Coordinates of C-alpha atoms in Angstrom, one line a residue:
X417 CA -80.6 114.4 61.8
X418 CA -79.7 111.3 60.0
X419 CA -76.2 112.6 59.3
X420 CA -75.7 113.5 62.9
X421 CA -76.8 110.1 64.1
X422 CA -74.4 108.4 61.6
X423 CA -71.6 110.6 62.9
X424 CA -72.4 109.8 66.5
X425 CA -72.4 106.1 65.7
X426 CA -69.0 106.5 64.1
X427 CA -67.5 108.4 67.1
X428 CA -68.8 105.7 69.5
X429 CA -67.6 102.7 67.5
X430 CA -64.3 104.1 66.2
X431 CA -61.9 102.9 68.9
X432 CA -63.2 99.3 68.9
X433 CA -63.4 99.2 65.1
X434 CA -59.9 100.5 64.7
X435 CA -58.4 97.8 66.9
X436 CA -60.6 95.2 65.3
X437 CA -59.6 96.0 61.8
X438 CA -55.9 96.2 62.6
X439 CA -55.9 92.8 64.2
X440 CA -58.2 90.9 61.9
X441 CA -57.7 92.8 58.6
X442 CA -54.1 92.1 57.8
X443 CA -54.3 88.3 57.9
X444 CA -54.2 87.1 54.4
X445 CA -53.2 87.8 50.9
X446 CA -50.7 86.7 48.4
X447 CA -47.2 88.1 47.9
X448 CA -46.5 89.4 44.4
X449 CA -44.7 92.3 42.9
X450 CA -47.3 94.6 41.3
X451 CA -47.9 98.2 40.4
X452 CA -50.6 100.2 42.0
X453 CA -50.0 102.9 39.4
X454 CA -48.2 102.9 36.1
X455 CA -45.3 104.6 37.9
X456 CA -45.0 103.4 41.4
X457 CA -44.2 99.8 42.3
X458 CA -45.7 98.6 45.5
X459 CA -44.8 95.3 47.0
X460 CA -48.0 93.2 47.8
X461 CA -47.3 91.0 50.7
X462 CA -48.9 88.1 52.6
X463 CA -48.2 87.7 56.2
X464 CA -49.8 86.0 59.2
X465 CA -49.9 88.1 62.4
X466 CA -50.7 86.9 65.9
X467 CA -54.0 88.1 67.4
X468 CA -53.4 89.5 70.9
X469 CA -56.6 90.1 72.8
X470 CA -58.6 88.8 69.9
X471 CA -61.1 87.3 72.3
X472 CA -61.8 90.7 73.8
X473 CA -62.2 92.3 70.4
X474 CA -64.5 89.6 69.1
X475 CA -66.5 89.9 72.3
X476 CA -66.8 93.6 71.9
X477 CA -67.9 93.2 68.3
X478 CA -70.6 90.7 69.2
X479 CA -72.0 93.2 71.8
X480 CA -72.0 96.0 69.3
X481 CA -73.8 94.0 66.7
X482 CA -76.3 92.4 69.2
X483 CA -77.1 95.3 71.5
X484 CA -76.4 98.7 69.8
X485 CA -79.5 100.9 69.7
X486 CA -79.7 101.1 65.9
X487 CA -78.8 98.7 63.1
X488 CA -75.4 99.4 61.6
X489 CA -73.2 98.2 58.7
X490 CA -70.1 97.2 60.5
X491 CA -68.1 96.9 57.2
X492 CA -68.9 100.5 56.1
X493 CA -68.0 102.0 59.4
X494 CA -64.9 99.9 59.7
X495 CA -63.6 101.2 56.3
X496 CA -64.1 104.7 57.5
X497 CA -62.3 104.0 60.8
X498 CA -59.3 102.2 59.3
X499 CA -58.9 105.0 56.6
X500 CA -58.8 107.6 59.3
X501 CA -56.2 105.8 61.4
X502 CA -53.9 105.2 58.5
X503 CA -54.1 108.8 57.4
X504 CA -52.9 109.8 60.8
X505 CA -49.8 107.5 60.5
X506 CA -48.4 109.2 57.4
X507 CA -49.7 110.8 54.1
X508 CA -49.0 107.7 52.1
X509 CA -50.3 104.7 54.1
X510 CA -53.8 104.1 53.1
X511 CA -56.8 101.7 53.0
X512 CA -57.9 100.8 49.5
X513 CA -61.4 99.7 49.3
X514 CA -62.4 96.9 46.9
X515 CA -64.0 99.6 44.7
X516 CA -60.7 101.6 44.7
X517 CA -58.8 98.5 43.8
X518 CA -61.2 98.1 40.8
X519 CA -60.7 101.7 39.7
X520 CA -56.9 101.4 40.0
X521 CA -57.2 98.5 37.5
X522 CA -57.8 101.1 34.8
X523 CA -54.2 102.1 35.3
X524 CA -53.0 98.5 35.1
X525 CA -54.5 98.1 31.6
X526 CA -51.7 100.3 30.3
X527 CA -49.0 98.0 31.6
X528 CA -50.7 94.8 30.5
X529 CA -51.9 95.9 27.0
X530 CA -50.3 99.2 26.2
X531 CA -53.4 101.4 26.2
X532 CA -54.8 103.9 28.6
X533 CA -58.5 104.4 29.0
X534 CA -60.7 107.2 30.3
X535 CA -64.4 107.4 31.2
X536 CA -66.1 110.4 29.5
X537 CA -69.8 110.9 30.2
X538 CA -70.2 107.2 31.3
X539 CA -68.5 106.1 28.1
X540 CA -65.1 104.4 28.0
X541 CA -62.7 105.8 25.4
X542 CA -59.1 105.0 24.3
X543 CA -57.1 107.8 25.8
X544 CA -53.5 107.0 24.6
X545 CA -51.6 104.2 22.9
X546 CA -48.3 103.6 24.6
X547 CA -45.3 103.8 22.2
X548 CA -43.5 100.5 21.8
X549 CA -46.4 98.5 23.4
X550 CA -48.3 95.6 21.9
X551 CA -51.1 98.0 20.9
X552 CA -48.8 100.4 19.1
X553 CA -49.0 98.6 15.7
X554 CA -52.7 97.7 16.0
X555 CA -55.6 99.7 14.5
X556 CA -56.3 101.5 17.7
X557 CA -56.2 105.3 18.2
X558 CA -57.1 107.9 20.8
X559 CA -60.8 108.7 20.7
X560 CA -62.0 105.1 19.9
X561 CA -65.1 104.2 21.8
X562 CA -64.9 100.9 23.7
X563 CA -68.1 99.1 22.9
X564 CA -67.2 95.8 24.5
X565 CA -64.3 94.3 26.4
X566 CA -63.9 90.6 26.4
X567 CA -67.5 90.2 25.1
X568 CA -69.0 92.3 28.0
X569 CA -70.2 95.9 28.2
X570 CA -69.9 96.4 31.9
X571 CA -67.5 98.9 33.6
X572 CA -66.2 96.0 35.7
X573 CA -65.3 94.0 32.6
X574 CA -63.2 96.8 31.2
X575 CA -61.5 97.6 34.5
X576 CA -60.8 94.0 35.3
X577 CA -59.6 93.1 31.8
X578 CA -56.0 93.7 32.6
X579 CA -56.0 90.4 34.4
X580 CA -56.9 88.4 31.3
X581 CA -54.4 86.6 29.1
X582 CA -55.7 88.6 26.1
X583 CA -58.0 91.6 25.7
X584 CA -60.7 91.4 23.0
X585 CA -61.9 94.9 22.2
X586 CA -64.8 96.0 20.0
X587 CA -64.0 99.6 19.1
X588 CA -65.9 102.2 17.2
X589 CA -64.3 105.3 15.8
X590 CA -66.0 108.7 16.3
X591 CA -68.8 109.2 13.7
X592 CA -68.4 105.7 12.3
X593 CA -71.3 103.2 12.3
X594 CA -69.2 100.0 12.0
X595 CA -67.1 98.7 14.8
X596 CA -63.7 97.0 14.7
X597 CA -62.6 93.9 16.6
X598 CA -59.1 93.9 18.0
X599 CA -57.4 91.2 20.1
X600 CA -54.4 92.3 22.2
X601 CA -52.2 89.6 23.6
X602 CA -51.2 90.3 27.2
X603 CA -47.6 91.7 27.3
X604 CA -45.2 91.3 30.1
X605 CA -45.1 94.8 31.8
X606 CA -41.4 95.0 31.1
X607 CA -42.1 95.1 27.4
X608 CA -43.6 98.5 27.6
X609 CA -41.0 101.2 27.2
X610 CA -40.2 103.1 30.4
X611 CA -37.4 105.0 28.7
X612 CA -38.7 107.4 26.0
X613 CA -37.1 108.0 22.7
X614 CA -33.7 109.7 22.9
X615 CA -33.1 113.2 21.5
X616 CA -30.1 115.4 20.8
X617 CA -30.6 118.9 22.3
X618 CA -27.4 120.3 21.0
X619 CA -24.0 119.0 19.8
X620 CA -22.7 116.8 22.5
X621 CA -25.8 117.0 24.7
X622 CA -28.2 114.1 24.9
X623 CA -31.6 113.7 26.4
X624 CA -33.3 110.7 27.9
X625 CA -36.7 110.6 29.7
X626 CA -37.6 107.9 32.2
X627 CA -41.3 107.5 32.8
X628 CA -40.9 105.2 35.8
X629 CA -38.4 102.6 37.1
X630 CA -39.8 99.3 35.8
X631 CA -38.4 95.8 35.6
X632 CA -36.2 96.5 32.5
X633 CA -35.6 100.2 32.8
X634 CA -31.8 99.8 33.3
X635 CA -31.5 97.8 30.1
X636 CA -33.5 100.4 28.2
X637 CA -31.4 103.1 29.6
X638 CA -28.2 101.5 28.6
X639 CA -29.5 100.9 25.1
X640 CA -30.5 104.6 24.8
X641 CA -27.2 105.8 26.3
X642 CA -25.2 103.6 23.9
X643 CA -27.1 105.1 21.0
X644 CA -26.4 108.7 22.1
X645 CA -22.7 108.1 22.7
X646 CA -21.8 105.8 19.8
X647 CA -23.9 107.5 17.1
X648 CA -24.1 111.1 18.3
X649 CA -20.9 111.5 20.3
X650 CA -22.8 112.7 23.3
X651 CA -20.6 113.8 26.3
X652 CA -23.2 115.4 28.6
X653 CA -26.7 114.1 29.6
X654 CA -30.0 115.6 30.5
X655 CA -32.1 112.9 32.3
X656 CA -35.8 113.8 32.6
X657 CA -37.5 112.5 35.8
X658 CA -40.4 114.8 35.6
X659 CA -43.8 113.1 36.4
X660 CA -41.8 110.0 37.4
X661 CA -43.6 108.6 40.5
X662 CA -40.9 106.1 41.3
X663 CA -40.7 102.3 40.9
X664 CA -38.2 99.7 41.7
X665 CA -35.3 101.0 43.8
X666 CA -33.0 98.3 42.3
X667 CA -33.4 99.6 38.8
X668 CA -33.0 103.2 40.0
X669 CA -29.6 102.4 41.7
X670 CA -28.3 100.3 38.8
X671 CA -28.7 103.4 36.6
X672 CA -27.2 105.7 39.2
X673 CA -24.2 103.3 39.4
X674 CA -23.5 104.1 35.7
X675 CA -23.0 107.8 36.5
X676 CA -20.1 107.2 39.0
X677 CA -16.6 106.0 38.5
X678 CA -15.8 105.5 42.2
X679 CA -16.3 102.2 43.9
X680 CA -18.2 101.6 47.2
X681 CA -19.9 105.0 47.3
X682 CA -23.2 104.9 49.1
X683 CA -26.2 105.8 46.9
X684 CA -29.1 105.2 49.2
X685 CA -30.0 103.1 52.3
X686 CA -33.3 101.7 53.4
X687 CA -34.3 100.9 57.0
X688 CA -37.5 100.5 59.0
X689 CA -38.6 99.2 62.4
X690 CA -39.1 95.7 61.1
X691 CA -37.0 96.0 57.9
X692 CA -33.3 95.4 58.1
X693 CA -31.0 98.2 56.9
X694 CA -30.0 97.7 53.2
X695 CA -27.3 99.8 51.5
X696 CA -27.0 100.4 47.7
X697 CA -23.4 101.3 46.7
X698 CA -21.5 101.9 43.5
X699 CA -19.4 99.0 42.1
X700 CA -17.0 101.0 39.9
X701 CA -18.1 99.2 36.7
X702 CA -19.0 102.2 34.6
X703 CA -19.9 101.3 31.0
X704 CA -19.8 104.8 29.6
X705 CA -17.9 107.9 30.4
X706 CA -20.2 110.9 30.8
X707 CA -19.1 114.3 31.8
X708 CA -21.8 116.7 33.0
X709 CA -25.3 115.5 34.1
X710 CA -28.5 117.4 34.6
X711 CA -31.6 115.9 36.3
X712 CA -35.0 117.4 35.6
X713 CA -37.7 117.1 38.3
X714 CA -41.1 118.5 39.2
X715 CA -43.8 118.3 41.9
X716 CA -44.8 114.8 40.5
X717 CA -41.3 113.4 40.8
X718 CA -41.6 111.0 43.8
X719 CA -40.0 108.1 45.6
X720 CA -37.3 106.4 43.6
X721 CA -37.0 109.4 41.2
X722 CA -36.4 111.6 44.3
X723 CA -33.7 109.1 45.5
X724 CA -32.0 109.4 42.1
X725 CA -32.1 113.2 42.1
X726 CA -31.1 113.3 45.8
X727 CA -28.1 111.0 45.3
X728 CA -26.9 113.1 42.4
X729 CA -27.3 116.3 44.5
X730 CA -25.7 114.9 47.7
X731 CA -22.7 113.5 45.9
X732 CA -22.2 116.6 43.7
X733 CA -22.4 114.5 40.6
X734 CA -24.6 116.9 38.7
X735 CA -27.2 119.7 38.8
X736 CA -30.9 119.4 39.6
X737 CA -33.3 121.6 37.5
X738 CA -37.1 122.2 37.8
X739 CA -39.5 122.4 40.7
X740 CA -39.4 121.0 44.2
X741 CA -40.3 117.3 44.2
X742 CA -43.2 115.5 45.9
X743 CA -41.5 114.4 49.2
X744 CA -42.0 110.7 49.5
X745 CA -39.0 108.9 50.9
X746 CA -40.8 105.8 52.0
X747 CA -40.8 102.1 51.1
X748 CA -44.3 100.6 51.0
X749 CA -45.8 97.2 51.0
X750 CA -49.4 96.3 50.1
X751 CA -51.4 93.8 52.2
X752 CA -54.4 92.2 50.5
X753 CA -57.5 91.8 52.6
X754 CA -60.2 89.1 52.4
X755 CA -62.9 91.7 51.5
X756 CA -61.1 92.6 48.3
X757 CA -59.5 95.8 49.7
X758 CA -55.9 96.3 50.7
X759 CA -53.7 98.1 53.3
X760 CA -50.8 100.1 51.8
X761 CA -48.3 100.5 54.6
X762 CA -45.0 102.4 54.8
X763 CA -42.5 99.9 56.2
X764 CA -39.1 101.6 55.7
X765 CA -37.5 104.9 54.8
X766 CA -35.0 105.9 52.2
X767 CA -31.8 107.6 53.5
X768 CA -29.7 109.6 51.0
X769 CA -25.9 109.8 51.1
X770 CA -26.0 112.9 53.2
X771 CA -28.1 111.1 55.8
X772 CA -31.3 113.0 55.0
X773 CA -34.7 111.4 54.5
X774 CA -37.4 112.8 52.3
X775 CA -40.7 112.6 54.2
X776 CA -43.4 115.2 54.2
X777 CA -45.0 113.7 57.3
X778 CA -41.8 114.4 59.3
X779 CA -41.0 117.8 57.8
X780 CA -40.3 119.4 61.2
X781 CA -37.3 117.1 61.7
X782 CA -35.9 118.1 58.4
X783 CA -35.8 121.8 59.4
X784 CA -33.8 121.2 62.6
X785 CA -30.7 119.7 61.0
X786 CA -28.4 121.1 58.3
X787 CA -27.2 118.5 55.8
X788 CA -24.2 118.9 53.5
X789 CA -23.2 117.6 50.1
X790 CA -20.0 115.6 49.5
X791 CA -18.2 118.9 48.7
X792 CA -19.6 120.7 51.7
X793 CA -22.5 122.6 50.0
X794 CA -25.4 123.3 52.3
X795 CA -28.6 121.3 51.3
X796 CA -31.9 123.1 51.5
X797 CA -33.7 122.2 54.7
X798 CA -36.8 120.6 53.2
X799 CA -38.6 117.2 53.2
X800 CA -38.3 117.1 49.5
X801 CA -35.6 117.7 46.8
X802 CA -35.1 121.4 46.2
X803 CA -33.5 121.9 42.7
X804 CA -30.3 123.7 42.3
X805 CA -31.9 125.8 39.6
X806 CA -35.6 126.4 40.2
X807 CA -37.8 127.0 37.1
X808 CA -41.0 128.6 38.4
X809 CA -44.3 127.3 37.0
X810 CA -46.4 129.7 35.1
X811 CA -49.6 130.0 37.1
X812 CA -51.4 131.6 34.1
X813 CA -51.5 128.3 32.3
X814 CA -54.8 127.1 33.7
X815 CA -57.6 127.1 31.2
X816 CA -61.1 127.1 32.7
X817 CA -62.9 123.8 32.2
X818 CA -59.8 122.1 30.9
X819 CA -60.7 118.7 32.3
X820 CA -63.9 118.6 30.3
X821 CA -62.3 120.1 27.2
X822 CA -59.4 117.6 26.9
X823 CA -61.6 114.5 26.1
X824 CA -63.3 116.6 23.4
X825 CA -59.9 117.4 21.9
X826 CA -59.0 113.7 21.9
X827 CA -62.2 112.8 20.1
X828 CA -62.0 115.6 17.6
X829 CA -58.3 114.8 16.7
X830 CA -59.2 111.2 15.9
X831 CA -62.0 112.4 13.6
X832 CA -59.5 114.6 11.8
X833 CA -57.1 111.6 11.5
X834 CA -59.8 109.6 9.9
X835 CA -60.4 112.4 7.4
X836 CA -56.7 112.6 6.8
X837 CA -56.5 108.9 6.0
X838 CA -59.5 109.2 3.7
X839 CA -58.0 112.2 1.9
X840 CA -60.7 114.7 2.8
X841 CA -58.4 116.6 5.2
X842 CA -54.9 117.4 4.2
X843 CA -53.4 120.0 6.7
X844 CA -50.3 121.8 5.6
X845 CA -49.5 122.6 9.2
X846 CA -50.7 121.9 12.8
X847 CA -52.2 125.4 12.7
X848 CA -55.1 124.0 10.5
X849 CA -55.6 121.2 13.0
X850 CA -55.6 123.6 15.9
X851 CA -58.2 125.9 14.3
X852 CA -60.6 123.1 13.6
X853 CA -60.3 121.7 17.1
X854 CA -60.8 125.0 18.8
X855 CA -64.0 125.5 16.9
X856 CA -65.2 122.1 17.9
X857 CA -64.5 122.7 21.6
X858 CA -66.3 126.0 21.6
X859 CA -63.4 127.7 23.2
X860 CA -63.2 131.5 22.8
X861 CA -59.5 131.9 22.0
X862 CA -59.8 135.7 22.5
X863 CA -60.5 135.1 26.2
X864 CA -57.3 133.2 26.7
X865 CA -54.1 135.0 27.5
X866 CA -50.9 134.4 25.4
X867 CA -49.6 131.8 27.8
X868 CA -52.8 129.9 27.8
X869 CA -52.9 130.0 24.0
X870 CA -49.4 128.6 23.8
X871 CA -50.3 125.9 26.3
X872 CA -53.4 125.0 24.2
X873 CA -51.2 124.9 21.0
X874 CA -48.7 122.5 22.6
X875 CA -51.5 120.2 24.0
X876 CA -53.2 120.0 20.6
X877 CA -49.8 119.4 18.7
X878 CA -48.8 116.7 21.1
X879 CA -52.2 114.9 20.8
X880 CA -52.1 115.2 17.0
X881 CA -48.6 113.6 16.8
X882 CA -49.5 110.9 19.3
X883 CA -52.7 110.0 17.4
X884 CA -50.6 109.6 14.3
X885 CA -48.0 107.6 16.3
X886 CA -45.4 110.2 15.6
X887 CA -44.2 110.6 19.2
X888 CA -40.5 111.2 18.4
X889 CA -41.4 114.0 15.9
X890 CA -43.4 115.8 18.6
X891 CA -40.8 115.2 21.3
X892 CA -38.0 116.8 19.3
X893 CA -40.1 119.8 18.3
X894 CA -41.5 120.3 21.9
X895 CA -38.4 119.8 24.0
X896 CA -36.4 122.9 23.0
X897 CA -39.3 125.2 24.0
X898 CA -39.3 124.1 27.6
X899 CA -37.6 126.5 30.1
X900 CA -36.1 123.5 32.0
X901 CA -34.4 122.3 28.8
X902 CA -33.2 125.8 28.0
X903 CA -31.7 126.0 31.5
X904 CA -30.0 122.6 31.2
X905 CA -28.4 123.6 27.8
X906 CA -27.1 126.9 29.3
X907 CA -25.5 125.0 32.2
X908 CA -24.0 122.3 30.0
X909 CA -22.4 124.7 27.5

């Protein structure tokens, strides 16, 4: 009965609370550029809105608090109401509670200090050390237990530590009694590499991966491309935007500009009800002369990365390979609230050169119109980017209980790295590493199919090289096995 009563209260109060939260909630905050995730850059904005009918809303709230039959928590019900309303607007507008904001802080630690953390059985562990970050040359490795962060043991201190000018960590390696103290200076987020190490796939074919479009991604890209062309005589490029959730549209379009010789070609436009139309065009100042271009995408490629792939496709500049993208062609701003939460609102849309917009919430509109590329090719009627060459995902990859197994792999790998440094473990190949880790996890390898076994091998190999800070070595060994890379090489021959 208690649950039914709560639902009844919510249904009665929802209309008033929705109006109340919209009017009062978006009043204050401060305007900064910040990242809600390591990938996507959301603009956090301060604005002061007028309060029409605020007297009526305040009066209604006083009546509810004073006269409603049962005692209620206005704040809790209000959060439910505003979340419901925003969800109805589009899939990406959202209310972020103060607790959600705190949890998102775990992601910000990666940008501020170059480490990612995970909570495993109520214990915080180092998950990964970001290549090229301030933490990369420190005695920190995946699997380290975080005993204290900035002299505190609380979850909040760890999650909020990204705001500090420096991060003091007390770390303990698995199976070690003594802890290690490490102090990480706060780095400018732009100092963390967003462009992964370059690779040569075949003579004349280069590879660059962009994790997200950050503040200095363009500069990193130009440096990487210069290396490929000047040292390796690369003529064709494979640009990997898989798992790229977006970022700054300015950096995205600056890189796009380098792939076009023409001047004044529209790359993307943005426009909203209260946002003036802005157009991003090529300037004809191309630094390098690339011939063929392949863009790799998947279901986690979103926002600015979809703009990039969509512009290449619409203008017939190259070929798109992989899986259909996420479908988020929206510009968002984040409004901080006085309760510690935030409203993340969609304020404008991206429009690609063909005129199409990528928006899952308006998918019915996409189906009704046929868009064409620059050369007259028909574009798939879809609210996301449909690759020119689709590489189907293997659905047999899933390993039962994988989410609980992966942290164990992380911890076991670090134990083996310690043994390797002490001289008690000297593997001649990663097969020895794999066998030890599989025994530690308790996995019955005979119950996995061949595809699952191959997936497990790749995951363990990647984790082993990353723990040893040998990312480039793993990257070059791993790339050529991927079907998307094989498809790209076949196209570029």
